[in-house]
């Protein structure tokens, strides 16, 4: 149990910059950190009936296992491509998918095109980028400074000749290590 708890806490620490970003977005827009999976598509009845998964911001879909002994679980995905953050496997929504759910981790999916600020191995903030679908772009707003009213940086991603490109929307330098 301790090993699993340690792994979950390490993942939470890795996501602290993303959680700080969600705090700034909540301040700027009023959008909550934790959102129902139908957040962007309230008319989708199948998503509205999903009560055991949630979005953490717009970028991550968290699908905890709530049944004792289960090692897989079905979750209904919103429209778009989603990547299993542990395996990198891509799933396309909308529709249900079966995810591996070992005891060692909670199933989490990243939206295609997402830019997640995370804590890197050296303790510095890095941008973890999930490839967008061809012909589409993605992005995120990231707090760019500490303090009472931090500045925000907007990043956009797209595919160019099979390569993921990340740029600051204002044309400035990215300023972070990109993975």
PDB file of N, CA and C in Angstrom, residues 56-143:
ATOM      1  N   UNK A  56      -9.852  17.177 -14.908  1.00  0.00           N
ATOM      2  CA  UNK A  56      -9.038  18.034 -14.068  1.00  0.00           C
ATOM      3  C   UNK A  56      -8.544  19.130 -14.997  1.00  0.00           C
ATOM      4  N   UNK A  57      -9.219  20.268 -14.950  1.00  0.00           N
ATOM      5  CA  UNK A  57      -9.016  21.282 -15.969  1.00  0.00           C
ATOM      6  C   UNK A  57      -9.568  20.747 -17.279  1.00  0.00           C
ATOM      7  N   UNK A  58      -9.130  21.294 -18.399  1.00  0.00           N
ATOM      8  CA  UNK A  58      -9.565  20.787 -19.703  1.00  0.00           C
ATOM      9  C   UNK A  58      -8.644  19.706 -20.235  1.00  0.00           C
ATOM     10  N   UNK A  59      -7.460  19.568 -19.650  1.00  0.00           N
ATOM     11  CA  UNK A  59      -6.432  18.707 -20.236  1.00  0.00           C
ATOM     12  C   UNK A  59      -6.448  17.262 -19.767  1.00  0.00           C
ATOM     13  N   UNK A  60      -6.891  16.992 -18.551  1.00  0.00           N
ATOM     14  CA  UNK A  60      -6.799  15.636 -18.005  1.00  0.00           C
ATOM     15  C   UNK A  60      -8.162  15.065 -17.669  1.00  0.00           C
ATOM     16  N   UNK A  61      -8.368  13.815 -18.027  1.00  0.00           N
ATOM     17  CA  UNK A  61      -9.571  13.085 -17.665  1.00  0.00           C
ATOM     18  C   UNK A  61      -9.144  12.005 -16.670  1.00  0.00           C
ATOM     19  N   UNK A  62      -9.700  12.054 -15.480  1.00  0.00           N
ATOM     20  CA  UNK A  62      -9.349  11.122 -14.414  1.00  0.00           C
ATOM     21  C   UNK A  62     -10.485  10.116 -14.277  1.00  0.00           C
ATOM     22  N   UNK A  63     -10.129   8.828 -14.318  1.00  0.00           N
ATOM     23  CA  UNK A  63     -11.127   7.752 -14.289  1.00  0.00           C
ATOM     24  C   UNK A  63     -10.804   6.774 -13.163  1.00  0.00           C
ATOM     25  N   UNK A  64     -11.075   7.157 -11.908  1.00  0.00           N
ATOM     26  CA  UNK A  64     -10.729   6.272 -10.795  1.00  0.00           C
ATOM     27  C   UNK A  64     -11.542   4.977 -10.818  1.00  0.00           C
ATOM     28  N   UNK A  65     -10.965   3.948 -10.239  1.00  0.00           N
ATOM     29  CA  UNK A  65     -11.645   2.659 -10.113  1.00  0.00           C
ATOM     30  C   UNK A  65     -12.382   2.663  -8.782  1.00  0.00           C
ATOM     31  N   UNK A  66     -13.679   2.426  -8.830  1.00  0.00           N
ATOM     32  CA  UNK A  66     -14.484   2.475  -7.621  1.00  0.00           C
ATOM     33  C   UNK A  66     -15.053   1.115  -7.232  1.00  0.00           C
ATOM     34  N   UNK A  67     -14.748   0.083  -8.021  1.00  0.00           N
ATOM     35  CA  UNK A  67     -15.243  -1.263  -7.735  1.00  0.00           C
ATOM     36  C   UNK A  67     -14.123  -2.106  -7.144  1.00  0.00           C
ATOM     37  N   UNK A  68     -14.366  -2.753  -6.003  1.00  0.00           N
ATOM     38  CA  UNK A  68     -13.327  -3.599  -5.399  1.00  0.00           C
ATOM     39  C   UNK A  68     -12.883  -4.711  -6.356  1.00  0.00           C
ATOM     40  N   UNK A  69     -11.574  -4.894  -6.448  1.00  0.00           N
ATOM     41  CA  UNK A  69     -11.022  -5.978  -7.244  1.00  0.00           C
ATOM     42  C   UNK A  69     -10.924  -5.714  -8.739  1.00  0.00           C
ATOM     43  N   UNK A  70     -11.460  -4.614  -9.228  1.00  0.00           N
ATOM     44  CA  UNK A  70     -11.420  -4.320 -10.667  1.00  0.00           C
ATOM     45  C   UNK A  70      -9.996  -3.990 -11.099  1.00  0.00           C
ATOM     46  N   UNK A  71      -9.583  -4.485 -12.268  1.00  0.00           N
ATOM     47  CA  UNK A  71      -8.265  -4.188 -12.832  1.00  0.00           C
ATOM     48  C   UNK A  71      -8.377  -3.485 -14.177  1.00  0.00           C
ATOM     49  N   UNK A  72      -9.612  -3.305 -14.637  1.00  0.00           N
ATOM     50  CA  UNK A  72      -9.909  -2.495 -15.816  1.00  0.00           C
ATOM     51  C   UNK A  72     -11.160  -1.696 -15.491  1.00  0.00           C
ATOM     52  N   UNK A  73     -11.407  -0.694 -16.311  1.00  0.00           N
ATOM     53  CA  UNK A  73     -12.646   0.057 -16.164  1.00  0.00           C
ATOM     54  C   UNK A  73     -13.026   0.679 -17.490  1.00  0.00           C
ATOM     55  N   UNK A  74     -14.305   0.873 -17.676  1.00  0.00           N
ATOM     56  CA  UNK A  74     -14.817   1.510 -18.886  1.00  0.00           C
ATOM     57  C   UNK A  74     -15.100   2.964 -18.549  1.00  0.00           C
ATOM     58  N   UNK A  75     -14.692   3.849 -19.437  1.00  0.00           N
ATOM     59  CA  UNK A  75     -15.004   5.266 -19.285  1.00  0.00           C
ATOM     60  C   UNK A  75     -15.461   5.786 -20.637  1.00  0.00           C
ATOM     61  N   UNK A  76     -16.428   6.669 -20.624  1.00  0.00           N
ATOM     62  CA  UNK A  76     -16.917   7.284 -21.852  1.00  0.00           C
ATOM     63  C   UNK A  76     -16.112   8.554 -22.102  1.00  0.00           C
ATOM     64  N   UNK A  77     -15.480   8.615 -23.264  1.00  0.00           N
ATOM     65  CA  UNK A  77     -14.639   9.760 -23.610  1.00  0.00           C
ATOM     66  C   UNK A  77     -15.438  10.860 -24.284  1.00  0.00           C
ATOM     67  N   UNK A  78     -15.118  12.113 -23.988  1.00  0.00           N
ATOM     68  CA  UNK A  78     -15.635  13.222 -24.783  1.00  0.00           C
ATOM     69  C   UNK A  78     -15.020  13.167 -26.187  1.00  0.00           C
ATOM     70  N   UNK A  79     -15.552  13.943 -27.099  1.00  0.00           N
ATOM     71  CA  UNK A  79     -15.048  14.005 -28.473  1.00  0.00           C
ATOM     72  C   UNK A  79     -13.567  14.370 -28.479  1.00  0.00           C
ATOM     73  N   UNK A  80     -12.840  13.783 -29.411  1.00  0.00           N
ATOM     74  CA  UNK A  80     -11.425  14.098 -29.577  1.00  0.00           C
ATOM     75  C   UNK A  80     -10.531  12.917 -29.265  1.00  0.00           C
ATOM     76  N   UNK A  81      -9.243  13.155 -29.385  1.00  0.00           N
ATOM     77  CA  UNK A  81      -8.248  12.119 -29.085  1.00  0.00           C
ATOM     78  C   UNK A  81      -7.748  12.321 -27.658  1.00  0.00           C
ATOM     79  N   UNK A  82      -7.559  11.190 -26.977  1.00  0.00           N
ATOM     80  CA  UNK A  82      -7.089  11.179 -25.597  1.00  0.00           C
ATOM     81  C   UNK A  82      -5.942  10.174 -25.487  1.00  0.00           C
ATOM     82  N   UNK A  83      -4.918  10.507 -24.694  1.00  0.00           N
ATOM     83  CA  UNK A  83      -3.764   9.635 -24.501  1.00  0.00           C
ATOM     84  C   UNK A  83      -3.715   9.144 -23.065  1.00  0.00           C
ATOM     85  N   UNK A  84      -3.514   7.833 -22.895  1.00  0.00           N
ATOM     86  CA  UNK A  84      -3.281   7.278 -21.569  1.00  0.00           C
ATOM     87  C   UNK A  84      -1.929   7.828 -21.113  1.00  0.00           C
ATOM     88  N   UNK A  85      -1.892   8.531 -20.002  1.00  0.00           N
ATOM     89  CA  UNK A  85      -0.657   9.190 -19.568  1.00  0.00           C
ATOM     90  C   UNK A  85       0.417   8.205 -19.115  1.00  0.00           C
ATOM     91  N   UNK A  86       0.028   6.974 -18.784  1.00  0.00           N
ATOM     92  CA  UNK A  86       1.016   5.975 -18.356  1.00  0.00           C
ATOM     93  C   UNK A  86       1.605   5.218 -19.539  1.00  0.00           C
ATOM     94  N   UNK A  87       0.798   4.929 -20.543  1.00  0.00           N
ATOM     95  CA  UNK A  87       1.261   4.098 -21.663  1.00  0.00           C
ATOM     96  C   UNK A  87       1.464   4.872 -22.956  1.00  0.00           C
ATOM     97  N   UNK A  88       0.838   6.046 -23.077  1.00  0.00           N
ATOM     98  CA  UNK A  88       0.904   6.819 -24.312  1.00  0.00           C
ATOM     99  C   UNK A  88      -0.072   6.348 -25.373  1.00  0.00           C
ATOM    100  N   UNK A  89      -0.838   5.307 -25.095  1.00  0.00           N
ATOM    101  CA  UNK A  89      -1.798   4.780 -26.074  1.00  0.00           C
ATOM    102  C   UNK A  89      -2.888   5.815 -26.336  1.00  0.00           C
ATOM    103  N   UNK A  90      -3.246   5.973 -27.609  1.00  0.00           N
ATOM    104  CA  UNK A  90      -4.271   6.948 -28.007  1.00  0.00           C
ATOM    105  C   UNK A  90      -5.636   6.286 -28.116  1.00  0.00           C
ATOM    106  N   UNK A  91      -6.655   7.020 -27.705  1.00  0.00           N
ATOM    107  CA  UNK A  91      -8.046   6.601 -27.830  1.00  0.00           C
ATOM    108  C   UNK A  91      -8.815   7.754 -28.455  1.00  0.00           C
ATOM    109  N   UNK A  92      -9.764   7.426 -29.324  1.00  0.00           N
ATOM    110  CA  UNK A  92     -10.569   8.464 -29.948  1.00  0.00           C
ATOM    111  C   UNK A  92     -11.993   8.417 -29.413  1.00  0.00           C
ATOM    112  N   UNK A  93     -12.500   9.584 -29.044  1.00  0.00           N
ATOM    113  CA  UNK A  93     -13.876   9.719 -28.563  1.00  0.00           C
ATOM    114  C   UNK A  93     -14.676  10.489 -29.588  1.00  0.00           C
ATOM    115  N   UNK A  94     -15.962  10.536 -29.475  1.00  0.00           N
ATOM    116  CA  UNK A  94     -16.692  10.118 -28.285  1.00  0.00           C
ATOM    117  C   UNK A  94     -16.964   8.620 -28.309  1.00  0.00           C
ATOM    118  N   UNK A  95     -17.145   8.108 -27.131  1.00  0.00           N
ATOM    119  CA  UNK A  95     -17.499   6.709 -26.994  1.00  0.00           C
ATOM    120  C   UNK A  95     -16.807   6.072 -25.822  1.00  0.00           C
ATOM    121  N   UNK A  96     -17.225   4.857 -25.472  1.00  0.00           N
ATOM    122  CA  UNK A  96     -16.625   4.167 -24.331  1.00  0.00           C
ATOM    123  C   UNK A  96     -15.321   3.470 -24.709  1.00  0.00           C
ATOM    124  N   UNK A  97     -14.386   3.430 -23.772  1.00  0.00           N
ATOM    125  CA  UNK A  97     -13.140   2.684 -23.929  1.00  0.00           C
ATOM    126  C   UNK A  97     -12.860   1.942 -22.629  1.00  0.00           C
ATOM    127  N   UNK A  98     -12.179   0.812 -22.747  1.00  0.00           N
ATOM    128  CA  UNK A  98     -11.777   0.047 -21.560  1.00  0.00           C
ATOM    129  C   UNK A  98     -10.318   0.368 -21.272  1.00  0.00           C
ATOM    130  N   UNK A  99     -10.053   0.800 -20.051  1.00  0.00           N
ATOM    131  CA  UNK A  99      -8.706   1.183 -19.635  1.00  0.00           C
ATOM    132  C   UNK A  99      -8.147   0.196 -18.625  1.00  0.00           C
ATOM    133  N   UNK A 100      -6.854  -0.032 -18.716  1.00  0.00           N
ATOM    134  CA  UNK A 100      -6.178  -0.819 -17.688  1.00  0.00           C
ATOM    135  C   UNK A 100      -6.184   0.001 -16.400  1.00  0.00           C
ATOM    136  N   UNK A 101      -6.420  -0.672 -15.290  1.00  0.00           N
ATOM    137  CA  UNK A 101      -6.489   0.010 -13.997  1.00  0.00           C
ATOM    138  C   UNK A 101      -5.770  -0.811 -12.935  1.00  0.00           C
ATOM    139  N   UNK A 102      -4.447  -0.927 -13.055  1.00  0.00           N
ATOM    140  CA  UNK A 102      -3.721  -1.684 -12.039  1.00  0.00           C
ATOM    141  C   UNK A 102      -3.773  -0.963 -10.691  1.00  0.00           C
ATOM    142  N   UNK A 103      -3.528  -1.689  -9.635  1.00  0.00           N
ATOM    143  CA  UNK A 103      -3.540  -1.077  -8.304  1.00  0.00           C
ATOM    144  C   UNK A 103      -2.520   0.046  -8.171  1.00  0.00           C
ATOM    145  N   UNK A 104      -1.487   0.020  -8.997  1.00  0.00           N
ATOM    146  CA  UNK A 104      -0.390   0.970  -8.870  1.00  0.00           C
ATOM    147  C   UNK A 104      -0.686   2.373  -9.393  1.00  0.00           C
ATOM    148  N   UNK A 105      -1.820   2.560 -10.084  1.00  0.00           N
ATOM    149  CA  UNK A 105      -2.095   3.912 -10.602  1.00  0.00           C
ATOM    150  C   UNK A 105      -3.573   4.112 -10.890  1.00  0.00           C
ATOM    151  N   UNK A 106      -3.963   5.362 -10.899  1.00  0.00           N
ATOM    152  CA  UNK A 106      -5.313   5.759 -11.280  1.00  0.00           C
ATOM    153  C   UNK A 106      -5.280   6.047 -12.774  1.00  0.00           C
ATOM    154  N   UNK A 107      -6.212   5.514 -13.557  1.00  0.00           N
ATOM    155  CA  UNK A 107      -6.224   5.811 -14.987  1.00  0.00           C
ATOM    156  C   UNK A 107      -6.449   7.314 -15.245  1.00  0.00           C
ATOM    157  N   UNK A 108      -5.528   7.912 -15.985  1.00  0.00           N
ATOM    158  CA  UNK A 108      -5.602   9.330 -16.349  1.00  0.00           C
ATOM    159  C   UNK A 108      -5.320   9.444 -17.835  1.00  0.00           C
ATOM    160  N   UNK A 109      -6.138  10.228 -18.530  1.00  0.00           N
ATOM    161  CA  UNK A 109      -5.963  10.464 -19.962  1.00  0.00           C
ATOM    162  C   UNK A 109      -5.716  11.950 -20.195  1.00  0.00           C
ATOM    163  N   UNK A 110      -4.825  12.269 -21.141  1.00  0.00           N
ATOM    164  CA  UNK A 110      -4.528  13.649 -21.513  1.00  0.00           C
ATOM    165  C   UNK A 110      -5.162  13.951 -22.860  1.00  0.00           C
ATOM    166  N   UNK A 111      -5.778  15.110 -22.975  1.00  0.00           N
ATOM    167  CA  UNK A 111      -6.393  15.543 -24.227  1.00  0.00           C
ATOM    168  C   UNK A 111      -5.310  15.820 -25.265  1.00  0.00           C
ATOM    169  N   UNK A 112      -5.522  15.386 -26.498  1.00  0.00           N
ATOM    170  CA  UNK A 112      -4.578  15.664 -27.588  1.00  0.00           C
ATOM    171  C   UNK A 112      -4.371  17.171 -27.702  1.00  0.00           C
ATOM    172  N   UNK A 113      -3.116  17.585 -27.838  1.00  0.00           N
ATOM    173  CA  UNK A 113      -2.785  18.998 -27.949  1.00  0.00           C
ATOM    174  C   UNK A 113      -2.566  19.683 -26.616  1.00  0.00           C
ATOM    175  N   UNK A 114      -2.770  18.956 -25.514  1.00  0.00           N
ATOM    176  CA  UNK A 114      -2.610  19.556 -24.191  1.00  0.00           C
ATOM    177  C   UNK A 114      -1.161  19.931 -23.920  1.00  0.00           C
ATOM    178  N   UNK A 115      -0.985  21.042 -23.238  1.00  0.00           N
ATOM    179  CA  UNK A 115       0.318  21.491 -22.766  1.00  0.00           C
ATOM    180  C   UNK A 115       0.200  21.555 -21.246  1.00  0.00           C
ATOM    181  N   UNK A 116       0.900  20.644 -20.566  1.00  0.00           N
ATOM    182  CA  UNK A 116       0.808  20.571 -19.107  1.00  0.00           C
ATOM    183  C   UNK A 116       2.096  21.061 -18.467  1.00  0.00           C
ATOM    184  N   UNK A 117       2.034  22.087 -17.639  1.00  0.00           N
ATOM    185  CA  UNK A 117       3.223  22.443 -16.876  1.00  0.00           C
ATOM    186  C   UNK A 117       3.385  21.424 -15.752  1.00  0.00           C
ATOM    187  N   UNK A 118       4.547  20.808 -15.670  1.00  0.00           N
ATOM    188  CA  UNK A 118       4.820  19.779 -14.660  1.00  0.00           C
ATOM    189  C   UNK A 118       6.189  20.045 -14.039  1.00  0.00           C
ATOM    190  N   UNK A 119       6.428  19.428 -12.891  1.00  0.00           N
ATOM    191  CA  UNK A 119       7.734  19.508 -12.252  1.00  0.00           C
ATOM    192  C   UNK A 119       8.627  18.439 -12.859  1.00  0.00           C
ATOM    193  N   UNK A 120       9.755  18.863 -13.421  1.00  0.00           N
ATOM    194  CA  UNK A 120      10.699  17.926 -14.024  1.00  0.00           C
ATOM    195  C   UNK A 120      11.565  17.249 -12.982  1.00  0.00           C
ATOM    196  N   UNK A 121      12.409  16.344 -13.423  1.00  0.00           N
ATOM    197  CA  UNK A 121      13.288  15.581 -12.535  1.00  0.00           C
ATOM    198  C   UNK A 121      14.216  16.492 -11.735  1.00  0.00           C
ATOM    199  N   UNK A 122      14.601  17.641 -12.314  1.00  0.00           N
ATOM    200  CA  UNK A 122      15.499  18.569 -11.618  1.00  0.00           C
ATOM    201  C   UNK A 122      14.757  19.572 -10.745  1.00  0.00           C
ATOM    202  N   UNK A 123      13.432  19.457 -10.661  1.00  0.00           N
ATOM    203  CA  UNK A 123      12.632  20.364  -9.833  1.00  0.00           C
ATOM    204  C   UNK A 123      12.135  21.598 -10.557  1.00  0.00           C
ATOM    205  N   UNK A 124      12.603  21.829 -11.778  1.00  0.00           N
ATOM    206  CA  UNK A 124      12.167  22.988 -12.553  1.00  0.00           C
ATOM    207  C   UNK A 124      10.872  22.662 -13.301  1.00  0.00           C
ATOM    208  N   UNK A 125      10.115  23.688 -13.633  1.00  0.00           N
ATOM    209  CA  UNK A 125       8.892  23.492 -14.403  1.00  0.00           C
ATOM    210  C   UNK A 125       9.234  23.184 -15.856  1.00  0.00           C
ATOM    211  N   UNK A 126       8.587  22.154 -16.383  1.00  0.00           N
ATOM    212  CA  UNK A 126       8.710  21.758 -17.785  1.00  0.00           C
ATOM    213  C   UNK A 126       7.317  21.752 -18.396  1.00  0.00           C
ATOM    214  N   UNK A 127       7.266  21.749 -19.731  1.00  0.00           N
ATOM    215  CA  UNK A 127       5.992  21.611 -20.430  1.00  0.00           C
ATOM    216  C   UNK A 127       5.909  20.203 -20.993  1.00  0.00           C
ATOM    217  N   UNK A 128       4.906  19.457 -20.554  1.00  0.00           N
ATOM    218  CA  UNK A 128       4.641  18.123 -21.091  1.00  0.00           C
ATOM    219  C   UNK A 128       3.571  18.293 -22.157  1.00  0.00           C
ATOM    220  N   UNK A 129       3.915  17.962 -23.390  1.00  0.00           N
ATOM    221  CA  UNK A 129       3.026  18.220 -24.526  1.00  0.00           C
ATOM    222  C   UNK A 129       2.516  16.910 -25.091  1.00  0.00           C
ATOM    223  N   UNK A 130       1.212  16.830 -25.306  1.00  0.00           N
ATOM    224  CA  UNK A 130       0.577  15.655 -25.909  1.00  0.00           C
ATOM    225  C   UNK A 130       0.193  16.028 -27.327  1.00  0.00           C
ATOM    226  N   UNK A 131       0.659  15.247 -28.286  1.00  0.00           N
ATOM    227  CA  UNK A 131       0.511  15.567 -29.707  1.00  0.00           C
ATOM    228  C   UNK A 131      -0.936  15.870 -30.086  1.00  0.00           C
ATOM    229  N   UNK A 132      -1.149  16.968 -30.796  1.00  0.00           N
ATOM    230  CA  UNK A 132      -2.495  17.245 -31.290  1.00  0.00           C
ATOM    231  C   UNK A 132      -2.821  16.354 -32.484  1.00  0.00           C
ATOM    232  N   UNK A 133      -4.080  16.271 -32.806  1.00  0.00           N
ATOM    233  CA  UNK A 133      -4.524  15.538 -33.991  1.00  0.00           C
ATOM    234  C   UNK A 133      -4.134  16.365 -35.206  1.00  0.00           C
ATOM    235  N   UNK A 134      -3.746  15.724 -36.295  1.00  0.00           N
ATOM    236  CA  UNK A 134      -3.371  16.441 -37.522  1.00  0.00           C
ATOM    237  C   UNK A 134      -4.492  17.395 -37.918  1.00  0.00           C
ATOM    238  N   UNK A 135      -4.115  18.625 -38.251  1.00  0.00           N
ATOM    239  CA  UNK A 135      -5.088  19.633 -38.659  1.00  0.00           C
ATOM    240  C   UNK A 135      -5.717  20.376 -37.500  1.00  0.00           C
ATOM    241  N   UNK A 136      -5.368  20.024 -36.293  1.00  0.00           N
ATOM    242  CA  UNK A 136      -5.908  20.695 -35.099  1.00  0.00           C
ATOM    243  C   UNK A 136      -4.761  21.289 -34.296  1.00  0.00           C
ATOM    244  N   UNK A 137      -5.111  22.143 -33.361  1.00  0.00           N
ATOM    245  CA  UNK A 137      -4.105  22.693 -32.466  1.00  0.00           C
ATOM    246  C   UNK A 137      -4.599  22.533 -31.038  1.00  0.00           C
ATOM    247  N   UNK A 138      -3.731  22.773 -30.103  1.00  0.00           N
ATOM    248  CA  UNK A 138      -4.085  22.706 -28.693  1.00  0.00           C
ATOM    249  C   UNK A 138      -3.339  23.795 -27.971  1.00  0.00           C
ATOM    250  N   UNK A 139      -3.391  23.779 -26.654  1.00  0.00           N
ATOM    251  CA  UNK A 139      -2.652  24.781 -25.910  1.00  0.00           C
ATOM    252  C   UNK A 139      -3.115  24.891 -24.482  1.00  0.00           C
ATOM    253  N   UNK A 140      -2.515  25.857 -23.778  1.00  0.00           N
ATOM    254  CA  UNK A 140      -2.839  26.087 -22.379  1.00  0.00           C
ATOM    255  C   UNK A 140      -2.289  27.436 -21.960  1.00  0.00           C
ATOM    256  N   UNK A 141      -2.904  27.989 -20.938  1.00  0.00           N
ATOM    257  CA  UNK A 141      -2.405  29.193 -20.296  1.00  0.00           C
ATOM    258  C   UNK A 141      -1.615  28.753 -19.073  1.00  0.00           C
ATOM    259  N   UNK A 142      -0.408  29.274 -18.899  1.00  0.00           N
ATOM    260  CA  UNK A 142       0.458  28.879 -17.790  1.00  0.00           C
ATOM    261  C   UNK A 142       0.856  30.117 -16.998  1.00  0.00           C
ATOM    262  N   UNK A 143       0.755  30.083 -15.654  1.00  0.00           N
ATOM    263  CA  UNK A 143       1.275  31.213 -14.873  1.00  0.00           C
ATOM    264  C   UNK A 143       2.756  31.387 -15.183  1.00  0.00           C
TER     265      UNK A 143
END
